[in-house]
Coordinates of C-alpha atoms in Angstrom, one line a residue:
Chain A
M808 CA 4.6 -72.1 -84.1
P809 CA 4.2 -70.9 -88.2
K810 CA 1.6 -72.7 -90.3
Y811 CA 3.0 -74.1 -92.8
G812 CA 0.8 -73.5 -96.4
M813 CA 1.7 -73.6 -99.6
V814 CA 0.2 -71.3 -102.9
I815 CA 0.4 -72.9 -106.7
D816 CA 0.0 -69.7 -109.1
L817 CA -0.9 -71.8 -111.7
Q818 CA 0.1 -69.3 -114.7
K819 CA 3.1 -69.2 -113.6
C820 CA 3.0 -73.5 -113.1
V821 CA 4.3 -74.5 -117.2
G822 CA 3.2 -78.0 -117.0
C823 CA 6.6 -79.2 -116.5
G824 CA 6.3 -81.7 -114.3
C825 CA 9.5 -80.9 -112.5
C826 CA 7.8 -81.1 -108.4
G827 CA 7.3 -85.4 -109.0
M828 CA 10.5 -85.8 -110.1
A829 CA 11.5 -83.8 -107.7
C830 CA 9.3 -85.6 -104.9
K831 CA 9.8 -88.8 -105.8
T832 CA 13.2 -88.5 -105.8
E833 CA 13.6 -86.8 -103.2
N834 CA 10.7 -89.3 -100.8
N835 CA 11.7 -92.5 -102.7
T836 CA 8.3 -93.0 -103.5
Q837 CA 7.1 -96.3 -106.2
D838 CA 6.2 -96.3 -109.8
R839 CA 2.8 -96.7 -109.9
A840 CA 0.6 -100.0 -109.2
K841 CA -2.3 -101.9 -108.7
G842 CA -4.4 -98.8 -108.0
Q843 CA -2.6 -96.7 -106.1
T844 CA -0.2 -93.9 -107.7
F845 CA 2.7 -93.0 -105.4
N846 CA 2.9 -89.8 -106.6
W847 CA 2.8 -87.1 -103.2
A848 CA 3.5 -84.1 -105.9
D849 CA 1.0 -85.2 -108.6
F850 CA -1.0 -83.2 -111.6
I851 CA -4.5 -83.2 -113.3
S852 CA -4.0 -82.1 -116.5
R853 CA -6.9 -81.9 -119.6
T854 CA -7.8 -81.2 -122.7
E855 CA -10.1 -79.9 -124.0
G856 CA -12.8 -78.9 -127.5
K857 CA -11.6 -79.8 -130.8
F858 CA -9.6 -78.6 -132.7
P859 CA -8.1 -75.2 -133.1
N860 CA -10.1 -74.3 -130.4
V861 CA -8.4 -77.1 -127.7
K862 CA -7.5 -75.9 -124.6
I863 CA -5.2 -77.5 -122.2
T864 CA -5.3 -77.1 -118.7
F865 CA -2.5 -78.1 -115.6
M866 CA -3.4 -78.3 -112.3
P867 CA -0.2 -79.6 -109.4
V868 CA -1.8 -81.1 -106.4
L869 CA -1.2 -82.9 -103.1
C870 CA -1.8 -83.2 -99.2
N871 CA -3.1 -80.4 -98.7
H872 CA -2.3 -81.1 -94.5
C873 CA -5.9 -79.8 -93.3
T874 CA -6.2 -77.9 -91.0
D875 CA -9.8 -80.2 -89.8
A876 CA -8.2 -83.3 -91.5
P877 CA -10.3 -86.2 -91.4
C878 CA -7.5 -89.0 -92.2
V879 CA -6.6 -87.8 -88.7
K880 CA -9.9 -87.7 -87.7
A881 CA -10.2 -91.9 -89.0
C882 CA -6.7 -93.0 -88.2
P883 CA -7.9 -96.0 -85.0
V884 CA -4.3 -96.2 -83.7
T885 CA -3.4 -94.6 -80.5
P886 CA -1.0 -91.7 -80.1
K887 CA -2.7 -91.4 -83.7
A888 CA -0.4 -92.2 -87.1
M889 CA -1.2 -89.8 -89.3
H890 CA -1.0 -86.5 -87.1
K891 CA -1.1 -83.0 -86.8
H892 CA 1.4 -80.9 -86.1
E893 CA 2.3 -78.4 -84.8
N894 CA 3.5 -76.3 -88.0
G895 CA 0.1 -77.4 -89.5
M896 CA 1.4 -80.2 -91.3
T897 CA -0.2 -83.9 -91.4
I898 CA 2.5 -86.2 -90.7
H899 CA 2.9 -89.9 -91.0
N900 CA 4.2 -92.4 -88.5
Q901 CA 5.1 -94.7 -89.9
E902 CA 6.2 -97.5 -86.4
R903 CA 2.4 -96.7 -85.5
C904 CA 0.8 -97.7 -89.0
I905 CA -0.9 -101.2 -89.1
G906 CA -2.5 -100.6 -92.7
C907 CA -6.0 -100.4 -92.5
R908 CA -6.5 -97.8 -94.7
L909 CA -9.1 -95.4 -92.9
C910 CA -7.3 -92.7 -93.1
Q911 CA -7.6 -93.3 -97.4
Q912 CA -10.8 -94.9 -97.6
N913 CA -11.8 -90.6 -96.2
C914 CA -9.4 -88.4 -97.4
P915 CA -11.2 -86.2 -100.1
Y916 CA -8.4 -86.3 -101.7
S917 CA -7.4 -90.3 -102.3
S918 CA -9.3 -93.6 -102.9
E919 CA -8.3 -96.5 -102.9
D920 CA -7.8 -97.8 -105.4
V921 CA -7.6 -94.9 -108.6
D922 CA -8.0 -97.4 -111.6
K923 CA -11.7 -98.1 -110.3
S924 CA -12.4 -94.8 -109.1
K925 CA -11.6 -93.1 -111.8
A926 CA -10.3 -90.5 -109.8
A927 CA -7.2 -88.2 -111.4
Y928 CA -5.7 -89.0 -108.3
S929 CA -4.7 -90.4 -104.2
V930 CA -2.6 -88.1 -101.7
I931 CA -3.0 -90.9 -99.5
S932 CA -1.2 -94.1 -101.6
F933 CA -1.4 -98.0 -99.4
N934 CA 1.9 -100.5 -99.7
D935 CA 0.6 -104.4 -100.3
F936 CA 1.6 -106.7 -97.3
N937 CA 2.6 -108.9 -99.6
D938 CA 4.4 -106.5 -102.2
E939 CA 8.1 -106.4 -102.0
I940 CA 8.9 -101.9 -102.0
H941 CA 11.3 -101.0 -104.6
P942 CA 12.2 -104.7 -106.0
F943 CA 14.5 -102.9 -107.4
Y944 CA 16.9 -102.0 -104.3
K945 CA 17.4 -105.5 -104.4
D946 CA 17.7 -106.3 -107.4
T947 CA 20.8 -108.7 -108.7
K948 CA 20.1 -109.0 -112.1
E949 CA 22.1 -107.2 -114.6
L950 CA 20.9 -105.9 -116.3
I951 CA 23.2 -106.5 -119.5
P952 CA 24.1 -110.3 -118.8
G953 CA 27.7 -110.2 -118.9
C954 CA 28.6 -107.0 -119.4
T955 CA 27.3 -104.7 -117.0
S956 CA 26.6 -104.9 -112.5
S957 CA 23.4 -104.6 -111.3
G958 CA 22.3 -101.4 -108.9
A959 CA 22.3 -103.4 -106.3
E960 CA 25.6 -104.4 -107.0
V961 CA 27.2 -101.2 -107.5
A962 CA 25.5 -99.9 -104.5
K963 CA 27.0 -102.3 -101.8
K964 CA 30.7 -101.7 -103.8
A965 CA 30.1 -98.1 -103.9
G966 CA 29.2 -98.3 -100.0
D967 CA 26.6 -96.2 -101.4
T968 CA 22.8 -96.2 -101.4
P969 CA 20.9 -98.1 -105.1
P970 CA 20.8 -95.0 -107.2
H971 CA 17.7 -92.9 -107.3
R972 CA 17.3 -93.5 -103.7
T973 CA 17.7 -90.4 -101.1
L974 CA 19.1 -91.0 -97.8
Y975 CA 16.7 -88.8 -94.7
K976 CA 15.9 -89.1 -91.4
H977 CA 13.1 -88.1 -89.6
S978 CA 11.5 -89.4 -85.9
D979 CA 8.3 -90.4 -87.4
Y980 CA 9.0 -91.1 -91.1
A981 CA 11.4 -93.1 -93.4
S982 CA 12.9 -92.5 -96.2
V983 CA 11.6 -95.6 -97.8
R984 CA 8.5 -96.8 -96.6
E985 CA 7.0 -100.5 -95.1
K986 CA 4.7 -103.4 -96.5
G987 CA 1.8 -102.5 -95.4
K988 CA 1.7 -98.9 -94.6
V989 CA 0.6 -96.0 -96.2
E990 CA 2.1 -92.8 -97.3
K991 CA 2.2 -89.2 -98.1
C992 CA 3.7 -86.3 -99.0
I993 CA 4.7 -84.4 -95.8
F994 CA 5.4 -81.8 -96.5
C995 CA 9.0 -82.7 -96.6
E996 CA 9.5 -82.0 -93.1
H997 CA 13.0 -83.3 -92.9
R998 CA 13.8 -80.6 -95.0
V999 CA 11.8 -77.6 -94.1
M1000 CA 13.6 -78.4 -89.7
K1001 CA 16.8 -78.3 -91.7
G1002 CA 16.1 -74.6 -92.9
E1003 CA 14.5 -75.6 -96.8
K1004 CA 12.5 -75.6 -99.5
P1005 CA 9.8 -78.9 -99.7
A1006 CA 11.6 -80.7 -102.4
C1007 CA 8.6 -80.4 -105.1
V1008 CA 9.2 -75.7 -104.6
A1009 CA 13.1 -76.0 -104.4
S1010 CA 13.1 -77.7 -108.5
C1011 CA 9.6 -76.3 -110.1
P1012 CA 11.7 -73.5 -112.2
A1013 CA 8.8 -71.8 -113.2
K1014 CA 8.7 -70.5 -109.1
A1015 CA 5.1 -70.9 -109.2
R1016 CA 5.1 -72.8 -105.5
I1017 CA 5.8 -71.0 -103.0
F1018 CA 6.1 -72.3 -99.4
G1019 CA 5.6 -70.1 -95.8
D1020 CA 3.9 -69.5 -93.1
V1021 CA 0.7 -68.2 -93.9
S1022 CA -0.3 -68.0 -89.9
D1023 CA 2.7 -64.6 -90.3
P1024 CA 0.7 -61.9 -92.8
N1025 CA 4.2 -60.6 -93.6
S1026 CA 5.3 -63.8 -95.5
E1027 CA 5.3 -64.3 -98.8
V1028 CA 2.1 -67.1 -99.1
S1029 CA 0.9 -64.5 -97.8
Q1030 CA 1.3 -61.7 -99.7
L1031 CA -0.2 -63.6 -102.4
L1032 CA -2.7 -64.7 -100.8
K1033 CA -3.7 -61.3 -99.9
K1034 CA -3.3 -59.9 -103.6
H1035 CA -5.2 -63.2 -105.6
K1036 CA -8.7 -65.1 -104.9
A1037 CA -7.3 -68.0 -104.2
V1038 CA -9.4 -71.0 -104.0
N1039 CA -8.5 -74.8 -102.3
L1040 CA -9.2 -78.5 -104.0
K1041 CA -12.2 -80.1 -103.0
N1042 CA -11.9 -83.9 -104.4
N1043 CA -9.6 -85.7 -106.5
K1044 CA -12.4 -85.5 -109.6
G1045 CA -10.2 -81.5 -110.0
E1046 CA -13.6 -79.6 -108.5
V1047 CA -12.7 -76.8 -105.9
L1048 CA -14.1 -74.9 -102.8
K1049 CA -17.1 -72.7 -103.9
G1050 CA -16.7 -69.6 -101.5
G1051 CA -18.8 -70.0 -98.5
E1052 CA -17.2 -74.3 -98.8
K1053 CA -14.9 -74.6 -96.1
G1054 CA -14.3 -78.6 -96.7
T1055 CA -11.8 -79.5 -94.9
Q1056 CA -9.8 -76.6 -94.7
P1057 CA -7.5 -77.0 -97.4
N1058 CA -3.7 -75.5 -96.5
V1059 CA -2.9 -75.1 -100.7
Y1060 CA -3.9 -72.7 -102.4
Y1061 CA -4.4 -72.0 -105.6
I1062 CA -4.0 -68.2 -108.1
K1063 CA -4.4 -67.3 -111.2
S1064 CA -5.5 -69.5 -113.9
F1065 CA -2.8 -72.4 -116.1
M1066 CA -5.1 -70.1 -119.7
A1067 CA -2.2 -68.2 -120.7
G1068 CA -2.4 -64.1 -120.6
A1069 CA -5.8 -64.9 -119.0
K1070 CA -6.6 -62.0 -116.4
K1071 CA -9.9 -64.1 -114.6
E1072 CA -9.5 -66.8 -111.9
P1073 CA -9.0 -70.1 -112.6
A1074 CA -11.4 -71.7 -114.6
K1075 CA -13.2 -73.9 -112.2
A1076 CA -11.9 -77.1 -113.1
K1077 CA -14.9 -78.9 -115.3
K1078 CA -15.7 -82.7 -114.5
A1079 CA -13.8 -84.6 -117.8
Chain B
M1268 CA 31.9 -100.5 -71.7
L1269 CA 31.1 -103.7 -69.4
K1270 CA 31.6 -100.5 -66.5
G1271 CA 28.4 -98.5 -68.3
K1272 CA 27.1 -101.7 -68.3
I1273 CA 26.9 -102.8 -65.1
I1274 CA 26.4 -99.4 -63.3
D1275 CA 23.6 -99.1 -65.8
K1276 CA 22.0 -102.5 -64.8
A1277 CA 22.9 -101.4 -60.8
L1278 CA 21.1 -97.7 -61.1
S1279 CA 18.2 -99.3 -63.2
T1280 CA 14.8 -99.0 -61.3
A1281 CA 13.8 -102.3 -60.3
E1282 CA 10.1 -102.3 -62.3
S1283 CA 10.9 -105.9 -63.5
I1284 CA 7.2 -105.2 -65.6
G1285 CA 7.1 -103.6 -68.9
T1286 CA 5.2 -102.2 -71.3
D1287 CA 4.9 -103.0 -75.2
R1288 CA 1.4 -100.5 -76.6
S1289 CA 1.4 -101.6 -79.8
R1290 CA 0.3 -105.1 -78.6
C1291 CA -2.8 -103.5 -76.7
L1292 CA -5.3 -103.6 -78.1
R1293 CA -6.8 -99.9 -77.0
M1294 CA -3.8 -98.7 -79.0
R1295 CA -5.1 -99.6 -82.0
F1296 CA -8.6 -99.2 -81.6
N1297 CA -9.6 -96.3 -80.5
R1298 CA -13.3 -97.7 -79.6
N1299 CA -12.2 -101.4 -78.2
L1300 CA -12.6 -101.3 -75.0
C1301 CA -10.3 -104.4 -74.0
S1302 CA -9.8 -104.1 -70.0
G1303 CA -8.5 -107.3 -69.0
C1304 CA -5.0 -106.0 -66.8
T1305 CA -6.5 -102.8 -65.4
S1306 CA -10.3 -105.3 -64.1
M1307 CA -7.4 -107.6 -63.2
C1308 CA -4.9 -105.0 -60.8
R1309 CA -6.1 -105.6 -57.4
S1310 CA -4.0 -102.0 -57.1
G1311 CA -4.8 -99.8 -59.8
A1312 CA -1.3 -98.9 -60.2
I1313 CA -2.1 -99.4 -64.8
T1314 CA -3.7 -97.0 -66.5
I1315 CA -4.5 -96.6 -69.9
D1316 CA -4.2 -93.1 -72.5
E1317 CA -1.7 -93.3 -75.2
D1318 CA 0.3 -95.4 -73.6
V1319 CA -0.1 -98.8 -71.1
H1320 CA 1.2 -97.3 -68.3
I1321 CA 2.3 -98.9 -64.4
L1322 CA 2.9 -97.0 -61.6
A1323 CA 5.9 -98.9 -59.9
D1324 CA 5.2 -97.5 -56.9
N1325 CA 1.4 -99.3 -56.4
C1326 CA 2.7 -102.6 -58.0
S1327 CA 2.9 -104.7 -56.0
E1328 CA 4.4 -107.5 -58.9
C1329 CA 1.3 -109.7 -58.5
M1330 CA 1.7 -110.4 -62.7
L1331 CA -1.3 -110.8 -62.8
C1332 CA -1.7 -107.8 -65.8
V1333 CA 0.7 -110.3 -67.8
S1334 CA -1.5 -113.8 -68.1
A1335 CA -5.0 -111.1 -68.4
C1336 CA -3.1 -109.3 -71.8
P1337 CA -4.4 -112.2 -74.5
S1338 CA -1.7 -109.5 -76.7
D1339 CA 1.1 -109.8 -74.6
S1340 CA 1.5 -105.7 -74.3
F1341 CA 2.8 -106.7 -70.5
E1342 CA 6.6 -108.3 -70.8
I1343 CA 7.9 -109.8 -67.2
R1344 CA 12.0 -108.7 -68.2
G1345 CA 14.3 -111.5 -67.4
S1346 CA 11.4 -114.6 -67.2
D1347 CA 12.5 -117.3 -69.3
F1348 CA 9.7 -119.8 -68.8
Y1349 CA 11.7 -122.2 -71.7
S1350 CA 14.6 -122.6 -68.7
L1351 CA 12.4 -122.9 -65.8
L1352 CA 10.6 -124.7 -67.9
G1353 CA 13.3 -126.6 -68.3
R1354 CA 15.4 -126.6 -65.4
L1355 CA 12.2 -128.3 -63.1
R1356 CA 12.3 -130.8 -66.1
K1357 CA 15.9 -131.8 -65.7
I1358 CA 15.4 -131.7 -62.3
Q1359 CA 13.3 -134.2 -62.4
S1360 CA 15.8 -136.5 -62.6
S1361 CA 17.2 -136.4 -59.7
V1362 CA 14.2 -135.0 -57.6
R1363 CA 10.6 -136.3 -57.6
T1364 CA 8.9 -133.6 -57.4
P1365 CA 10.2 -130.3 -57.8
V1366 CA 8.8 -127.2 -55.8
L1367 CA 8.5 -124.4 -58.2
G1368 CA 9.0 -121.1 -56.0
C1369 CA 8.0 -117.4 -56.1
N1370 CA 11.2 -114.8 -55.9
I1371 CA 9.0 -112.4 -53.5
R1372 CA 10.1 -115.1 -50.5
T1373 CA 13.9 -115.0 -50.5
D1374 CA 14.3 -117.3 -47.4
A1375 CA 12.5 -120.5 -49.1
A1376 CA 14.1 -123.4 -50.5
C1377 CA 12.6 -124.4 -54.0
H1378 CA 14.1 -126.1 -57.2
G1379 CA 13.5 -123.8 -60.0
K1380 CA 12.5 -119.7 -58.8
T1381 CA 10.2 -117.2 -60.8
F1382 CA 8.2 -114.5 -60.0
C1383 CA 4.6 -114.1 -58.4
F1384 CA 2.4 -117.0 -59.9
G1385 CA 0.1 -114.2 -61.4
F1386 CA 1.8 -114.9 -64.8
L1387 CA 1.0 -118.8 -64.8
S1388 CA -2.6 -117.9 -66.8
E1389 CA -4.5 -121.6 -68.1
E1390 CA -2.5 -122.1 -70.7
H1391 CA 1.1 -121.7 -68.4
V1392 CA -0.6 -124.7 -66.1
I1393 CA -1.9 -126.3 -68.8
A1394 CA 1.7 -126.6 -70.8
L1395 CA 3.1 -126.9 -66.9
S1396 CA 1.0 -129.7 -67.2
V1397 CA 2.2 -131.1 -70.8
F1398 CA 5.8 -130.9 -70.3
M1399 CA 6.0 -131.9 -65.7
G1400 CA 6.4 -135.6 -66.0
D1401 CA 5.5 -136.1 -62.8
T1402 CA 3.8 -134.3 -61.2
L1403 CA 4.8 -130.5 -60.0
Q1404 CA 4.7 -128.8 -56.2
I1405 CA 4.3 -124.8 -56.7
D1406 CA 5.4 -123.4 -53.3
M1407 CA 2.0 -122.0 -51.5
T1408 CA 3.3 -121.8 -47.9
G1409 CA 3.8 -118.2 -48.0
C1410 CA 1.3 -116.7 -49.8
A1411 CA -1.2 -116.0 -47.2
D1412 CA 0.6 -113.5 -45.6
C1413 CA 2.2 -112.5 -49.2
R1414 CA 0.9 -109.0 -50.5
N1415 CA -0.9 -110.7 -53.6
G1416 CA -2.5 -113.9 -51.3
F1417 CA -5.1 -113.3 -53.7
I1418 CA -3.0 -115.2 -55.8
V1419 CA -3.9 -118.5 -54.1
D1420 CA -7.7 -118.0 -55.3
V1421 CA -6.7 -116.9 -58.9
L1422 CA -4.3 -120.2 -59.3
K1423 CA -6.5 -122.5 -58.1
K1424 CA -9.1 -121.0 -59.9
R1425 CA -7.9 -121.3 -63.3
I1426 CA -6.8 -124.6 -62.3
E1427 CA -10.0 -125.4 -62.0
R1428 CA -11.5 -124.0 -65.2
V1429 CA -8.8 -126.3 -67.5
E1430 CA -10.3 -128.8 -66.3
T1431 CA -13.7 -128.5 -67.0
K1432 CA -12.8 -127.1 -69.7
T1433 CA -10.0 -130.2 -71.2
S1434 CA -9.6 -133.8 -70.0
L1435 CA -5.8 -132.5 -68.4
R1436 CA -6.7 -134.0 -64.8
L1437 CA -3.7 -131.0 -63.6
S1438 CA -4.4 -131.4 -60.5
D1439 CA -2.5 -134.4 -60.9
R1440 CA 0.1 -132.7 -62.4
I1441 CA 0.2 -129.3 -60.4
K1442 CA 0.2 -129.9 -56.4
L1443 CA -1.0 -126.2 -54.9
V1444 CA 1.2 -126.6 -51.1
H1445 CA -0.4 -124.7 -48.9
S1446 CA 1.7 -125.5 -45.2
K1447 CA 4.7 -126.2 -45.3
A1448 CA 3.7 -129.4 -43.6
D1449 CA 2.7 -131.0 -47.1
L1450 CA 5.6 -129.6 -48.5
D1451 CA 8.0 -132.3 -50.2
F1452 CA 11.3 -130.2 -51.0
Q1453 CA 14.1 -132.9 -51.6
E1454 CA 17.6 -131.5 -51.8
I1455 CA 19.2 -132.3 -54.9
A1456 CA 22.7 -134.3 -54.2
Y1457 CA 25.8 -132.7 -55.7
D1458 CA 28.8 -134.8 -56.0
R1459 CA 31.7 -132.4 -57.0
R1460 CA 31.2 -132.0 -61.1
G1461 CA 27.9 -131.1 -60.7
F1462 CA 28.5 -128.4 -57.9
F1463 CA 31.1 -126.9 -60.0
K1464 CA 29.3 -127.1 -63.7
A1465 CA 26.0 -125.2 -62.7
L1466 CA 28.8 -123.0 -59.8
K1467 CA 30.2 -121.8 -63.4
N1468 CA 26.2 -122.8 -65.5
L1469 CA 25.5 -120.0 -62.9
T1470 CA 28.7 -117.5 -63.5
F1471 CA 28.0 -117.8 -66.8
M1472 CA 23.9 -117.0 -67.1
Q1473 CA 25.1 -114.5 -64.7
A1474 CA 27.6 -113.1 -67.8
A1475 CA 25.0 -112.9 -70.7
G1476 CA 22.7 -111.1 -68.5
L1477 CA 24.9 -108.4 -69.1
F1478 CA 25.0 -107.8 -72.1
D1479 CA 22.2 -109.1 -73.9
N1480 CA 20.7 -105.9 -75.3
D1481 CA 17.5 -105.5 -73.5
D1482 CA 17.1 -101.9 -74.0
S1483 CA 13.5 -102.5 -75.0
G1484 CA 12.3 -98.7 -73.3
E1485 CA 14.3 -97.7 -76.2
E1486 CA 13.8 -100.5 -79.2
M1487 CA 11.8 -99.1 -82.3
R1488 CA 7.9 -101.6 -81.0
S1489 CA 5.7 -101.0 -85.0
Y1490 CA 2.4 -101.8 -84.2
S1491 CA 2.3 -103.5 -87.4
L1492 CA 4.8 -106.3 -86.5
K1493 CA 2.5 -109.1 -85.8
K1494 CA 4.1 -110.9 -83.0
L1495 CA 2.7 -115.0 -81.1
P1496 CA 1.9 -114.0 -77.8
F1497 CA 3.5 -115.9 -75.8
K1498 CA 0.7 -118.0 -74.4
R1499 CA -0.9 -119.0 -77.7
E1500 CA 3.2 -120.7 -78.6
L1501 CA 2.9 -122.9 -75.1
L1502 CA -0.2 -123.4 -76.0
N1503 CA 0.3 -124.5 -80.1
R1504 CA 3.6 -126.1 -77.9
A1505 CA 1.8 -128.6 -75.8
L1506 CA -1.2 -129.4 -77.9
K1507 CA 1.7 -130.8 -80.4
V1508 CA 2.5 -133.3 -78.1
L1509 CA -0.8 -134.0 -75.8
P1510 CA -2.6 -137.3 -77.7
E1511 CA -5.7 -136.2 -80.1
E1512 CA -7.9 -137.2 -77.8
A1513 CA -7.4 -134.5 -74.9
G1514 CA -6.0 -132.0 -78.2
R1515 CA -9.4 -131.5 -79.1
G1516 CA -10.4 -130.6 -75.7
L1517 CA -8.0 -128.2 -76.3
V1518 CA -8.7 -126.8 -79.8
R1519 CA -12.1 -126.4 -79.0
N1520 CA -11.6 -124.2 -76.1
Y1521 CA -8.5 -123.0 -76.5
Y1522 CA -8.7 -122.8 -80.3
Y1523 CA -10.6 -120.3 -82.0
T1524 CA -12.2 -119.3 -85.7
V1525 CA -12.3 -116.6 -88.0
G1526 CA -15.0 -116.1 -90.6
V1527 CA -16.3 -114.1 -93.1
T1528 CA -19.5 -113.5 -94.3
E1529 CA -20.1 -112.5 -98.6
N1530 CA -20.0 -108.8 -97.3
C1531 CA -16.6 -109.2 -97.2
N1532 CA -15.3 -106.4 -99.5
N1533 CA -11.8 -107.5 -99.9
C1534 CA -10.8 -104.7 -98.0
F1535 CA -8.1 -106.5 -95.6
A1536 CA -7.9 -104.1 -92.7
C1537 CA -8.2 -106.7 -91.1
I1538 CA -4.4 -108.2 -91.1
G1539 CA -3.8 -105.0 -90.8
M1540 CA -5.6 -104.9 -86.9
C1541 CA -4.7 -108.0 -85.7
P1542 CA -1.5 -108.2 -83.8
A1543 CA -0.7 -111.5 -83.9
G1544 CA -0.4 -112.5 -87.8
A1545 CA -3.3 -114.6 -87.8
L1546 CA -5.2 -113.9 -90.8
K1547 CA -3.0 -112.9 -94.8
I1548 CA -4.5 -112.3 -97.9
E1549 CA -3.6 -115.4 -100.4
E1550 CA -3.9 -115.2 -104.6
T1551 CA -6.2 -117.9 -105.6
G1552 CA -8.6 -119.1 -108.7
E1553 CA -11.1 -116.4 -107.6
G1554 CA -7.9 -113.5 -106.9
R1555 CA -7.4 -112.1 -104.4
E1556 CA -9.2 -113.7 -100.3
L1557 CA -8.3 -113.3 -96.7
F1558 CA -6.4 -116.9 -95.0
F1559 CA -6.2 -117.7 -91.2
S1560 CA -4.4 -119.6 -88.9
S1561 CA -6.4 -120.7 -86.0
S1562 CA -2.4 -121.5 -84.5
L1563 CA -1.6 -117.9 -84.5
C1564 CA -5.1 -116.9 -83.4
N1565 CA -5.6 -115.1 -79.5
G1566 CA -9.1 -114.6 -79.7
C1567 CA -8.7 -110.8 -79.9
G1568 CA -11.1 -110.5 -81.6
L1569 CA -9.9 -107.6 -83.2
C1570 CA -10.4 -108.3 -86.5
Q1571 CA -14.9 -108.5 -85.8
D1572 CA -14.6 -105.0 -84.2
F1573 CA -13.4 -103.2 -86.2
C1574 CA -14.7 -105.2 -90.1
M1575 CA -16.2 -102.1 -91.2
T1576 CA -18.6 -104.1 -93.7
K1577 CA -19.0 -105.7 -89.9
S1578 CA -18.7 -109.4 -92.6
V1579 CA -15.3 -110.7 -89.7
R1580 CA -16.8 -113.0 -87.4
I1581 CA -14.8 -114.1 -84.7
E1582 CA -16.0 -117.8 -82.2
K1583 CA -14.9 -119.5 -79.9
G1584 CA -12.8 -123.2 -80.6
F1585 CA -12.0 -124.6 -84.1
S1586 CA -13.4 -127.7 -85.8
G1587 CA -11.3 -128.3 -89.1
D1588 CA -8.6 -130.5 -89.1
N1589 CA -5.1 -128.9 -89.1
P1590 CA -4.9 -125.4 -86.6
F1591 CA -1.7 -125.1 -88.2
G1592 CA -2.5 -124.2 -91.2
F1593 CA -4.0 -121.1 -93.3
S1594 CA -7.9 -121.6 -95.0
N1595 CA -9.6 -119.6 -96.5
T1596 CA -12.0 -117.3 -94.2
K1597 CA -14.6 -117.3 -96.7
R1598 CA -15.4 -120.8 -96.7
E1599 CA -14.9 -122.0 -92.8
V1600 CA -17.7 -123.4 -91.7
L1601 CA -18.7 -121.3 -88.4
C1602 CA -21.3 -122.7 -85.7
T1603 CA -23.8 -120.4 -85.8
A1604 CA -23.8 -118.9 -89.3

C-alpha cells in the first residue's frame, strides 16, 4: 500500500495560483466568507522590506495529511468522520460528520475563524448550519434582465451541471458539501484512484508540485526528499518545523526556496 | 421487478429490528456512556462497537431496546403505531373494549396485533390512554408461558411510573389482562359489505408492502440528519389534545429545558451533536444566538456532555409557556441556576 505525500519545489513555484483555481474548480469549493476560506489549496504570499530592497515569498499550502493527525483524534463520532485511509490520506466522511468542528479546533493548520485569529489560511473550513451552499447553483435570476438566462436555467435546459461545477463520486465525500459539515483537501482521492494526479498537481504549469508514494524509495517524491533538505509547516502562520521537531508528522514537504537564484534552504518564514 | 421483490421478501431474514447507528448517542459522541439498550437486553444480544449490532440468534424480540433508546437507534421493521391506533379506535364503534394482542402468539384472538409489548414505552402508554376513548385490553394471557414473560412486570412498572408522574389514570383506560377468564373478547360482527371491505383492505395492504422501498440497509444514514424520535412525536401529539391540567403534569415530567450560562462562546457545536434538532441558530439583535425547542428535545443530554465550555445545562421539566416554540437559551430559566 502506498503512502501518499507531496513535495512542493518552492524554487519552481512562481506563485501563479493555478493550483488554487484548479482545486476550486475540481472540488467546487465555495467563496471565502465569514472567516471560512474554503480554499483547500491556498497560499501564503508575503512582501517584505522597503523599496528598492523588496522581497516577495510565496508558499502554497494545503492539508498536510499528517501521519499523526490531530483532527482524526479529535473527531467524536464512531466510526470517525475524519479518518486516515491506508494510503496515508486524511479523508473526511460527509455522512458521519455532525459539524461539531472539533477537527478545526485541533488542527494546527486550521482556525475556526481566519479573520478573527488573523491566520494566514485554514485547511479545514466549515459550512454554516443556516447558509445555503453555492446559492448560485439554484439562482434563477437573469444576469441581464430580459436578455440572458440564469446559470441554473441553462444547466436545466442543457441537462448538465451548473457552470463551474465538477461532478465526481467517492464513497466518503461528495462533490458538493452539505450544510453544517466541515470540508478539507482530500488529496483528490477520487482522481488518484483512477490513476490521475490531484487537480492542483496536474494543473501546476511549473511542475512545482510532485505527488507520489513516499514509502517507495524509487518514487520521484522520495528521490527529491533524499536529494534536498525538506521542511514541513508547523502551523497556519507560516512557521516551519525545526530540525528534531516532529509536530503532527505532516506529509507535505517543501524543498528549496522561493527566492530567485537562492541556493540556500528556504528562508524561514518570519511572522508577517 | 415484482418477481424479484417477492423472492427477496421471501428470502430476507426474519429480523424484525433494524438499527441506525447515526442515531445512537455512543456513535455520535465517543465519550458517551449510554447503556439504555444493553442494560435492558436480557439476552445480551446487543453489542456496540463501530456499529450497533443485534445478534439475531440471541434476540428474543422483546423490543425492550426499542423502547429504551432515547433517540430511535432501533426501529421495528414494518411497524406502524399510528395505523394500529387508528384501527383500534375504529373498532371501538362496534366493540366496547378492543383487545390488543401480540404476534408471538398466533392462536389468540384479538382486534389488533402488534410486536411484543416490550416496545410500549411510557410515552406509548400515555398515547394509548389519551387516544383510546375507552378501555383497551392488552392480552397478556400468554405471557406467563412466553420467553418474554418478564415484559408483564416491565409494562406494569411503566404504567405505574406514568401514574405517579402525571395525573393520568392509566389503569382505567388500559387493562392488562392476565387470565383468560378476565379477557372480554367480542367478535366484530361483519356484514357482507364489511367482510369484502376488510378483504380488500387487507389485500391492498399486503400489496403495498411489496412495493414500498424498504431497502433501508443500503440507505445513507447521515449523522447530521435531524430526526425527532417517535416517542417524542407521540408525546407531542398527546400533549396537544390533553386538558391543560394534565398537560402541565406531562410537560413537568417528560419535557426538558436546555439553557446556557454566560460562558457559552457561541461555537454551536451542540447543534451538530443534537440528534433530534432541538437546537438552532437564530439571528437576534445581539448577533447569532442558540435557540431551543422543548418539544423537539428527547433529553439525551448529548449537548451538555459535549459542550467544550461546560456551559450547556439540561434539566428535566419545562416551565415555559409554549414547549412547541423556540426560545433563547441564554434567557431560559433553569430551576437550579
